[in-house]
PDB file of C-alpha atoms in Angstrom:
ATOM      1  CA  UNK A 587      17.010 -64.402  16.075  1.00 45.00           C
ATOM      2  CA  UNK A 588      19.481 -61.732  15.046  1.00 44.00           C
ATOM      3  CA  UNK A 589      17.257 -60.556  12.075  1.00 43.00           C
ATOM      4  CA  UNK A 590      14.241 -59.922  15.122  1.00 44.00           C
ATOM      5  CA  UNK A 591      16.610 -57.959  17.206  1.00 42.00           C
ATOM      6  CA  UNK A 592      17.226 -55.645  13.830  1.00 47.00           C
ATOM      7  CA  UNK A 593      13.973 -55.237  13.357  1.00 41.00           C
ATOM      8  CA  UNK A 594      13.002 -54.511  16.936  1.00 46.00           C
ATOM      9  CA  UNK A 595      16.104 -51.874  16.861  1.00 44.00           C
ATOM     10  CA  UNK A 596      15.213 -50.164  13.722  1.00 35.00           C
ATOM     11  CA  UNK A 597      11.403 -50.242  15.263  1.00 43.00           C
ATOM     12  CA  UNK A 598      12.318 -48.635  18.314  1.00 44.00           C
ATOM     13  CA  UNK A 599      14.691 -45.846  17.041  1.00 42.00           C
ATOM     14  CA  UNK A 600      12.211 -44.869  14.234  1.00 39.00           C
ATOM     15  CA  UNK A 601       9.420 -44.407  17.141  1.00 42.00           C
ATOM     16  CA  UNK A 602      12.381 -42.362  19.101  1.00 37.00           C
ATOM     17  CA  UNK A 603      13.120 -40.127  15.777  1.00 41.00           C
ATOM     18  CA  UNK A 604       9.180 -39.592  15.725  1.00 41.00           C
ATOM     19  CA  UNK A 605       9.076 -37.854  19.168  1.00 44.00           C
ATOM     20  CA  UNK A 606      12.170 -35.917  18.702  1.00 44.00           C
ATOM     21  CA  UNK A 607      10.937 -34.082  15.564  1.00 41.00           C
ATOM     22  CA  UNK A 608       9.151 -31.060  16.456  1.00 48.00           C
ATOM     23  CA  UNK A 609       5.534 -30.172  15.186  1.00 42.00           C
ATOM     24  CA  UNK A 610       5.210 -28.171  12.440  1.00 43.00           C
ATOM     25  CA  UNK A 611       2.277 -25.937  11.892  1.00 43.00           C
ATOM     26  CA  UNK A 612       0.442 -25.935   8.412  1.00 36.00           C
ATOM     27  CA  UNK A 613      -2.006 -23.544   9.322  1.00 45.00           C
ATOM     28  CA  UNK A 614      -1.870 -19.966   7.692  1.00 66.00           C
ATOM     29  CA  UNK A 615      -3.465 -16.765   9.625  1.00 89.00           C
ATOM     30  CA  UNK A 616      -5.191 -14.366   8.359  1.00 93.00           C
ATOM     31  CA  UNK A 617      -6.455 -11.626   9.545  1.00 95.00           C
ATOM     32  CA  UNK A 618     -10.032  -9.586   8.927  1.00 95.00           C
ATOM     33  CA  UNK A 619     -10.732  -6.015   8.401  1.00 96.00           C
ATOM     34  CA  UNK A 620     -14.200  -4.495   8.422  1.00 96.00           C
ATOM     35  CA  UNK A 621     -13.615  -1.754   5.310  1.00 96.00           C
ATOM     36  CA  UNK A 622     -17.271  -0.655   5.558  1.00 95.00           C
ATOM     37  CA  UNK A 623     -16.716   0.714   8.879  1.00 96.00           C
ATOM     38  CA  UNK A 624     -14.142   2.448   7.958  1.00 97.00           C
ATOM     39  CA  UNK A 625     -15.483   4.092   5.092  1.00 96.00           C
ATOM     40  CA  UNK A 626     -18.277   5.315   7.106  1.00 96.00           C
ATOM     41  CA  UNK A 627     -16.660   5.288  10.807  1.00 96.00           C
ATOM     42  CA  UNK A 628     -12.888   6.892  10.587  1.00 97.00           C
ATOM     43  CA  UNK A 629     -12.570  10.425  11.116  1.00 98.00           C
ATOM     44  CA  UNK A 630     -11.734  11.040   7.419  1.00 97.00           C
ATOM     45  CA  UNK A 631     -15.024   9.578   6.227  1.00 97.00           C
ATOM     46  CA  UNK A 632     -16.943  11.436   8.710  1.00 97.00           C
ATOM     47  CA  UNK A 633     -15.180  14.530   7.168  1.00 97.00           C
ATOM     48  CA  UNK A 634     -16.035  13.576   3.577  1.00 97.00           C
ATOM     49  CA  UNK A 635     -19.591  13.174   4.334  1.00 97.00           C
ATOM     50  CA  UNK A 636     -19.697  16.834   5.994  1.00 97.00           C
ATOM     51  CA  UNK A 637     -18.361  18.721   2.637  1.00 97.00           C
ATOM     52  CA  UNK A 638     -20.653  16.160   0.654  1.00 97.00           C
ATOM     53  CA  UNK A 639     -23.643  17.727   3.338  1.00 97.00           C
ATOM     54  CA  UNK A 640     -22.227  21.010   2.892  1.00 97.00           C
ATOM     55  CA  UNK A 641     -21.696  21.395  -1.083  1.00 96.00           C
ATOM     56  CA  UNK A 642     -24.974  18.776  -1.939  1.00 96.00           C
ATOM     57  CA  UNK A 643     -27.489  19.320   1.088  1.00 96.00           C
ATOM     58  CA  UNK A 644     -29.604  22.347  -0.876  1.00 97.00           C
ATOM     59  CA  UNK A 645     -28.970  21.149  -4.271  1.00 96.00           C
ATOM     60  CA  UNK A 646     -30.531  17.804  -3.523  1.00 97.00           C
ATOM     61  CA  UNK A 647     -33.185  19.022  -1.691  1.00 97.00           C
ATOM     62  CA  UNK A 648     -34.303  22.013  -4.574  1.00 97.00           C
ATOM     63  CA  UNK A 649     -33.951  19.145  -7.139  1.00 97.00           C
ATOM     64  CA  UNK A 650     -36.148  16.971  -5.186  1.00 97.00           C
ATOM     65  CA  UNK A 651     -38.954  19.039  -4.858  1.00 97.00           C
ATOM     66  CA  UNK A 652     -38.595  20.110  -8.678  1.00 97.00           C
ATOM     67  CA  UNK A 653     -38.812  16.018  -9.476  1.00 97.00           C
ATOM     68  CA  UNK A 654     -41.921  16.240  -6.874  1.00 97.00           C
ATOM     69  CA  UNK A 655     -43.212  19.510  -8.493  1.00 97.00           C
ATOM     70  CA  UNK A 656     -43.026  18.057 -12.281  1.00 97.00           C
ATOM     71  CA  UNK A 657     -44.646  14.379 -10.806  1.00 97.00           C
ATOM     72  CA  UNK A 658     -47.928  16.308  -9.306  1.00 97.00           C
ATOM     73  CA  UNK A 659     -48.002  18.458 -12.234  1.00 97.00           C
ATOM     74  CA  UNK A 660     -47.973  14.932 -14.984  1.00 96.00           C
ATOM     75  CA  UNK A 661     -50.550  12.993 -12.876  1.00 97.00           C
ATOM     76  CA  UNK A 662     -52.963  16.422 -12.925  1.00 96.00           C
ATOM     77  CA  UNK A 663     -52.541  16.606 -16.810  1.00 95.00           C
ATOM     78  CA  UNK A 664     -53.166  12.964 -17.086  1.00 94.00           C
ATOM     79  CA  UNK A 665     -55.987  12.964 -14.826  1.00 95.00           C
ATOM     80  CA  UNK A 666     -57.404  16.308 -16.815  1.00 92.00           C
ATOM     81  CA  UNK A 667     -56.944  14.223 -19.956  1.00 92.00           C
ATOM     82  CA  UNK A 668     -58.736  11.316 -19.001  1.00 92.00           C
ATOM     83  CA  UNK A 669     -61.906  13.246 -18.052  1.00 91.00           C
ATOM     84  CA  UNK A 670     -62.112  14.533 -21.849  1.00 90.00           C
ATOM     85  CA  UNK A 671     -61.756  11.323 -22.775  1.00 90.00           C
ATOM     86  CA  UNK A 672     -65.013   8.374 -23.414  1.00 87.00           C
ATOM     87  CA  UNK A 673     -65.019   5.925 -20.446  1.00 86.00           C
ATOM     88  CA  UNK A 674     -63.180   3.134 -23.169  1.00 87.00           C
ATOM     89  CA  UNK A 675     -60.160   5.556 -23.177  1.00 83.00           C
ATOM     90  CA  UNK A 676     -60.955   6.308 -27.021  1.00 88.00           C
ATOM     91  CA  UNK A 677     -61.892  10.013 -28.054  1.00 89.00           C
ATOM     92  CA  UNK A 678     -59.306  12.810 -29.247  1.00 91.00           C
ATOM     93  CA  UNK A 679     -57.984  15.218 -27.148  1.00 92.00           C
ATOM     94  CA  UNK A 680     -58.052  19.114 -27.614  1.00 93.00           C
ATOM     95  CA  UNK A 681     -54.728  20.281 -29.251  1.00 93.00           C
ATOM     96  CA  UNK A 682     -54.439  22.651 -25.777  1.00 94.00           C
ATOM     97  CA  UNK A 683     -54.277  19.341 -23.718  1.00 93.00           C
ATOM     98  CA  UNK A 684     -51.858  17.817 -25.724  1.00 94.00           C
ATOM     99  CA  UNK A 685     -49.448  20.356 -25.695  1.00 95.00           C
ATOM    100  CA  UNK A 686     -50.291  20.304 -22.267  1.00 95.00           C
ATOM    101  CA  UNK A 687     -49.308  16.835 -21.289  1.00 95.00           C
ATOM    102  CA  UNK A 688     -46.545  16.858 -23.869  1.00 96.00           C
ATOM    103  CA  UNK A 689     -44.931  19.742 -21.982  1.00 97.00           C
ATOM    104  CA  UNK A 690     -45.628  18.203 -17.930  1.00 96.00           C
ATOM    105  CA  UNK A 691     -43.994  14.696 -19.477  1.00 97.00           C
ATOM    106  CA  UNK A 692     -41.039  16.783 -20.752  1.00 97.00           C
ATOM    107  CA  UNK A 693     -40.825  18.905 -17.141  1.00 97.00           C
ATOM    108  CA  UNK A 694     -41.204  15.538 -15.938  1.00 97.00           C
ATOM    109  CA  UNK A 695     -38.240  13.677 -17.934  1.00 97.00           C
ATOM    110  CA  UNK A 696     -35.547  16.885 -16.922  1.00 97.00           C
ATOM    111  CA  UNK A 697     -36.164  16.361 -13.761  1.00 97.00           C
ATOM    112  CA  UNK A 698     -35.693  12.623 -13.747  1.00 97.00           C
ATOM    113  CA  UNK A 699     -32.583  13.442 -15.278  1.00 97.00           C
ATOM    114  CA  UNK A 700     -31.426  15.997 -13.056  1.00 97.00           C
ATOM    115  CA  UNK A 701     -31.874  13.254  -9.932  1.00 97.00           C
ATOM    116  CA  UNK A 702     -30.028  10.810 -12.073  1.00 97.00           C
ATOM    117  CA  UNK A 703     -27.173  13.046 -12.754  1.00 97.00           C
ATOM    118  CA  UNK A 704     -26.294  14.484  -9.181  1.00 96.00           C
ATOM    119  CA  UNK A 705     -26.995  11.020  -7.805  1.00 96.00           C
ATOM    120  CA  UNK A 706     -24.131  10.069 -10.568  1.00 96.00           C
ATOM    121  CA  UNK A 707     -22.171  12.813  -9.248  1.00 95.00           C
ATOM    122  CA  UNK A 708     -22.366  11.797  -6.014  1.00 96.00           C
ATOM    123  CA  UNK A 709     -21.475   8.423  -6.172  1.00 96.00           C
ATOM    124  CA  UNK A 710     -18.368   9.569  -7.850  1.00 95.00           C
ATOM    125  CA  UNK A 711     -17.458  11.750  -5.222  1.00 96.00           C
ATOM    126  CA  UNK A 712     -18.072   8.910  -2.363  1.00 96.00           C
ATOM    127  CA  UNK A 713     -15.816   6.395  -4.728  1.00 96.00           C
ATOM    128  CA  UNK A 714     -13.089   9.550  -4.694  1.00 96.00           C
ATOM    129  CA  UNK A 715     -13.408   9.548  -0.545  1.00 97.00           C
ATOM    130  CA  UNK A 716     -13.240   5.787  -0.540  1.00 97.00           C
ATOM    131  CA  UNK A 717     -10.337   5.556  -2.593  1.00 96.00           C
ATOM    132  CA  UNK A 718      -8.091   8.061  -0.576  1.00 97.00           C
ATOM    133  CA  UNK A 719      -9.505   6.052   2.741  1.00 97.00           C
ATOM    134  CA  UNK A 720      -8.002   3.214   1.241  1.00 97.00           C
ATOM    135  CA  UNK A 721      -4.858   4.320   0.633  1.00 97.00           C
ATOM    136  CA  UNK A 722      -4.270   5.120   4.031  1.00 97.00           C
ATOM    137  CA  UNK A 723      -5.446   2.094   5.159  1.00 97.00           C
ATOM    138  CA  UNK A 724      -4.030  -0.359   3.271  1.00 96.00           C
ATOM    139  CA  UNK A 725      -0.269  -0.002   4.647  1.00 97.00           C
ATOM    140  CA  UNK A 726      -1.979   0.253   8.001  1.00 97.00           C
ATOM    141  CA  UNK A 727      -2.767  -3.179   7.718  1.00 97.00           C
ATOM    142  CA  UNK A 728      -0.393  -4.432   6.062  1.00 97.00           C
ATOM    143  CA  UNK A 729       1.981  -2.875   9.116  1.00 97.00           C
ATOM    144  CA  UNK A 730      -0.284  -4.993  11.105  1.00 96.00           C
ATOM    145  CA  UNK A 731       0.030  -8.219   9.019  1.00 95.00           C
ATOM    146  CA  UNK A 732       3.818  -8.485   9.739  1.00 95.00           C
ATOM    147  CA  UNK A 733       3.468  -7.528  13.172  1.00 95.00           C
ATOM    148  CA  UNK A 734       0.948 -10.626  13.571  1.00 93.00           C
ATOM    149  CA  UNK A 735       2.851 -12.440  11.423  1.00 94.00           C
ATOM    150  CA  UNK A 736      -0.187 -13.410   9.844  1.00 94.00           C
ATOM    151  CA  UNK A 737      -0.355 -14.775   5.799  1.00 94.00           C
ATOM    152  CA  UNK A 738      -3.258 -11.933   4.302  1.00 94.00           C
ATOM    153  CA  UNK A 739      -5.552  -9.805   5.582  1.00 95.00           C
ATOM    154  CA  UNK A 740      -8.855 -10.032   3.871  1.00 94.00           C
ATOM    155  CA  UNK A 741     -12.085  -7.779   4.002  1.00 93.00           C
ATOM    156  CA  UNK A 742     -14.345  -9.023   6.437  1.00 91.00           C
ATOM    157  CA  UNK A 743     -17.491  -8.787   4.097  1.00 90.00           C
ATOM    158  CA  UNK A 744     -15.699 -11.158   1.853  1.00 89.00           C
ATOM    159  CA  UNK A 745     -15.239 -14.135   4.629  1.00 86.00           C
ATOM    160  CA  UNK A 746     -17.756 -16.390   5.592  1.00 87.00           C
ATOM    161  CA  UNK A 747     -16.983 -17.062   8.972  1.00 89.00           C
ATOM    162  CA  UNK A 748     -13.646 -15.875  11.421  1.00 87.00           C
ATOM    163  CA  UNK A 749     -12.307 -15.323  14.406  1.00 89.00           C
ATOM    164  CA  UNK A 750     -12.856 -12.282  16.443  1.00 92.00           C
ATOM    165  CA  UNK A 751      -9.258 -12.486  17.656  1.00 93.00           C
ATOM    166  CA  UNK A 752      -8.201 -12.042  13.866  1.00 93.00           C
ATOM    167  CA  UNK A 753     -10.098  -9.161  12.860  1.00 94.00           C
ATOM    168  CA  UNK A 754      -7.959  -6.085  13.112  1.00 96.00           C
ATOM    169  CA  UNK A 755     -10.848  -3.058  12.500  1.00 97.00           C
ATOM    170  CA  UNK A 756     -10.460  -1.684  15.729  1.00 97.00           C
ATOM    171  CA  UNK A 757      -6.475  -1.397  15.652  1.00 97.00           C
ATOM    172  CA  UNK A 758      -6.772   0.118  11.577  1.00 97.00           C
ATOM    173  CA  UNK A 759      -9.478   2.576  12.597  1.00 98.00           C
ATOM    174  CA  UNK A 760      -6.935   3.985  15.551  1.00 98.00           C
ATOM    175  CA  UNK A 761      -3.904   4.478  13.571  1.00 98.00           C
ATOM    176  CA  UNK A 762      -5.961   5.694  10.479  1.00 98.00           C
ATOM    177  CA  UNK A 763      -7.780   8.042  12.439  1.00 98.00           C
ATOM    178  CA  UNK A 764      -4.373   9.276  13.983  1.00 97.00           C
ATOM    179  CA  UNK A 765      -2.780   9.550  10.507  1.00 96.00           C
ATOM    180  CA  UNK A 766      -5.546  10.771   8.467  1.00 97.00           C
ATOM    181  CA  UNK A 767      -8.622  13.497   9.358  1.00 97.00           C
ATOM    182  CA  UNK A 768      -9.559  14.855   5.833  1.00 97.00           C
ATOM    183  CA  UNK A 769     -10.368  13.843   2.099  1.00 97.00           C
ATOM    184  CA  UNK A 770     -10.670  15.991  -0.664  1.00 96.00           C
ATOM    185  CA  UNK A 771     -14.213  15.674  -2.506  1.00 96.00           C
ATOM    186  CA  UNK A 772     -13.019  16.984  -5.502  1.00 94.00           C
ATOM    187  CA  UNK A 773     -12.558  15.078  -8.315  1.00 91.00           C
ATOM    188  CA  UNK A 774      -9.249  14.693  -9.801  1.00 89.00           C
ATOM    189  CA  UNK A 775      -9.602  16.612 -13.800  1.00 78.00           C
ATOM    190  CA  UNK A 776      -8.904  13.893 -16.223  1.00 49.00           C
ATOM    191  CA  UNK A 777     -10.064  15.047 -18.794  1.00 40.00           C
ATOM    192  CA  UNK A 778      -9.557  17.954 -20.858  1.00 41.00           C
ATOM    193  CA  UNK A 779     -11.572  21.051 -20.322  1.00 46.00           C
ATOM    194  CA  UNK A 780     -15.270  20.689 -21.949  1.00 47.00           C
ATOM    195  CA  UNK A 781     -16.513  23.949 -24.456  1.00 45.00           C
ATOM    196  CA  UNK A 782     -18.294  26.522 -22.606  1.00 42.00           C
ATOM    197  CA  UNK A 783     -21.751  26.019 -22.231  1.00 42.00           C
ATOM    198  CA  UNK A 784     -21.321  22.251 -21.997  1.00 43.00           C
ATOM    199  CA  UNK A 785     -21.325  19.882 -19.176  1.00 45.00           C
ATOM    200  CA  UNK A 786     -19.002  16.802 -19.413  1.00 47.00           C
ATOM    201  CA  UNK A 787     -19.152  13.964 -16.597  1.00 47.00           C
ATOM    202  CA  UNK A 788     -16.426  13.630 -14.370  1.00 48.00           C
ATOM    203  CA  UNK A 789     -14.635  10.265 -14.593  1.00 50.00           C
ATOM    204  CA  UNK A 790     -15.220   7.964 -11.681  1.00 52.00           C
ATOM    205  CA  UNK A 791     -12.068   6.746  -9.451  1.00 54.00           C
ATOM    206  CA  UNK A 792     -11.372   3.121  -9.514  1.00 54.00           C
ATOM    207  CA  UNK A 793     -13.379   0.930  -7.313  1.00 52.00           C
ATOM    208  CA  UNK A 794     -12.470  -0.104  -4.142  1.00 54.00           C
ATOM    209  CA  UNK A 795     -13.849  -2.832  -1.711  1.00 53.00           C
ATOM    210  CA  UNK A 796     -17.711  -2.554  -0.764  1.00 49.00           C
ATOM    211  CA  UNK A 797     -19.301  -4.012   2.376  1.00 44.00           C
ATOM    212  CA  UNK A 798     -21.820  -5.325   2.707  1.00 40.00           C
TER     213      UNK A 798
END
């Protein structure tokens, strides 16, 4: 009988020792930020692409119509060619028409290369833009982290699924936009100076998160 009532007691203050403890939370925050839209939405980005508009904008649009230009000029060789041709494709062509089409593929070949390179440029230069963006921001939210006391704070392209209530974009964009309003779109020189009269790619900045 007296071994029951032990039992019983222990029972009964273990159940008591069970309600008294308090709940502990295992759950970690974290918080989201949408980097795309700042990269395209703060005031600093929105300055960036103006100088990229401003120092690009004709260069682009004379080296399109060159590619255009040195395109119609290649399929109006080609086409010429054909027609001296037999209708099986075989025959020789004059010596004219091959210098011809040997020159329109060559017009045609610079001018790929010429897109390729200021699109190169370019990307360089948005990478360079991103990167300062970045630095800004990432203090911004980490600012925010503590004052959420959340865990991390994770791009929001990155997540599969969240919680409107944890994604911080709107609060980052504010303060960024209050603490930064221009980027520089020149490249840092890493490099040393190239010989005159030859052109020497600029080195890219290091990556920094992409959207989506």
């Amino acid at each position: 009988m007296k071994m029951t009532y032990q039992v019983a007691a222990f029972a009964a203050a273990m159940t008591i020792s069970a309600v008294a403890l308090p709940h502990v939370a295992v759950a970690q925050t974290t918080l989201t930020v949408d980097v795309g839209t700042l990269y395209a939405e703060s005031v600093a980005a929105k300055s960036g692409n103006a100088q990229l508009e401003a120092k690009y904008g004709d260069r682009i649009k004379t080296i399109q119509t060159n590619y255009q230009t040195a395109g119609k000029a290649w399929n109006d060789q080609v086409e010429a060619a054909r027609k001296l041709l037999k209708p099986d494709g075989t025959g020789t062509l004059p010596p004219a028409t091959e210098t011809s089409l040997a020159q329109a593929r060559k017009n045609l070949t610079d001018a790929q290369q010429q897109v390729d390179e200021i699109r190169q440029e370019i990307d360089y230069v948005r990478q360079y833009v991103q990167s300062q963006i970045f630095e800004k921001m990432a203090p911004i939210a980490e600012k925010i982290r503590k004052e959420r006391k959340a865990e991390i704070v994770m791009p929001r392209n990155v997540v599969l699924a969240f919680d409107p209530s944890t994604d911080i974009t709107a609060s980052v964009l504010q303060q960024l936009n209050a603490t930064m309003t221009t980027v520089s779109i020149t490249l840092p020189q890493q490099q040393a100076p190239a010989p005159a009269g030859t052109a020497q790619p600029a080195t890219p900045p290091k990556q920094q998160p992409q959207t989506r």
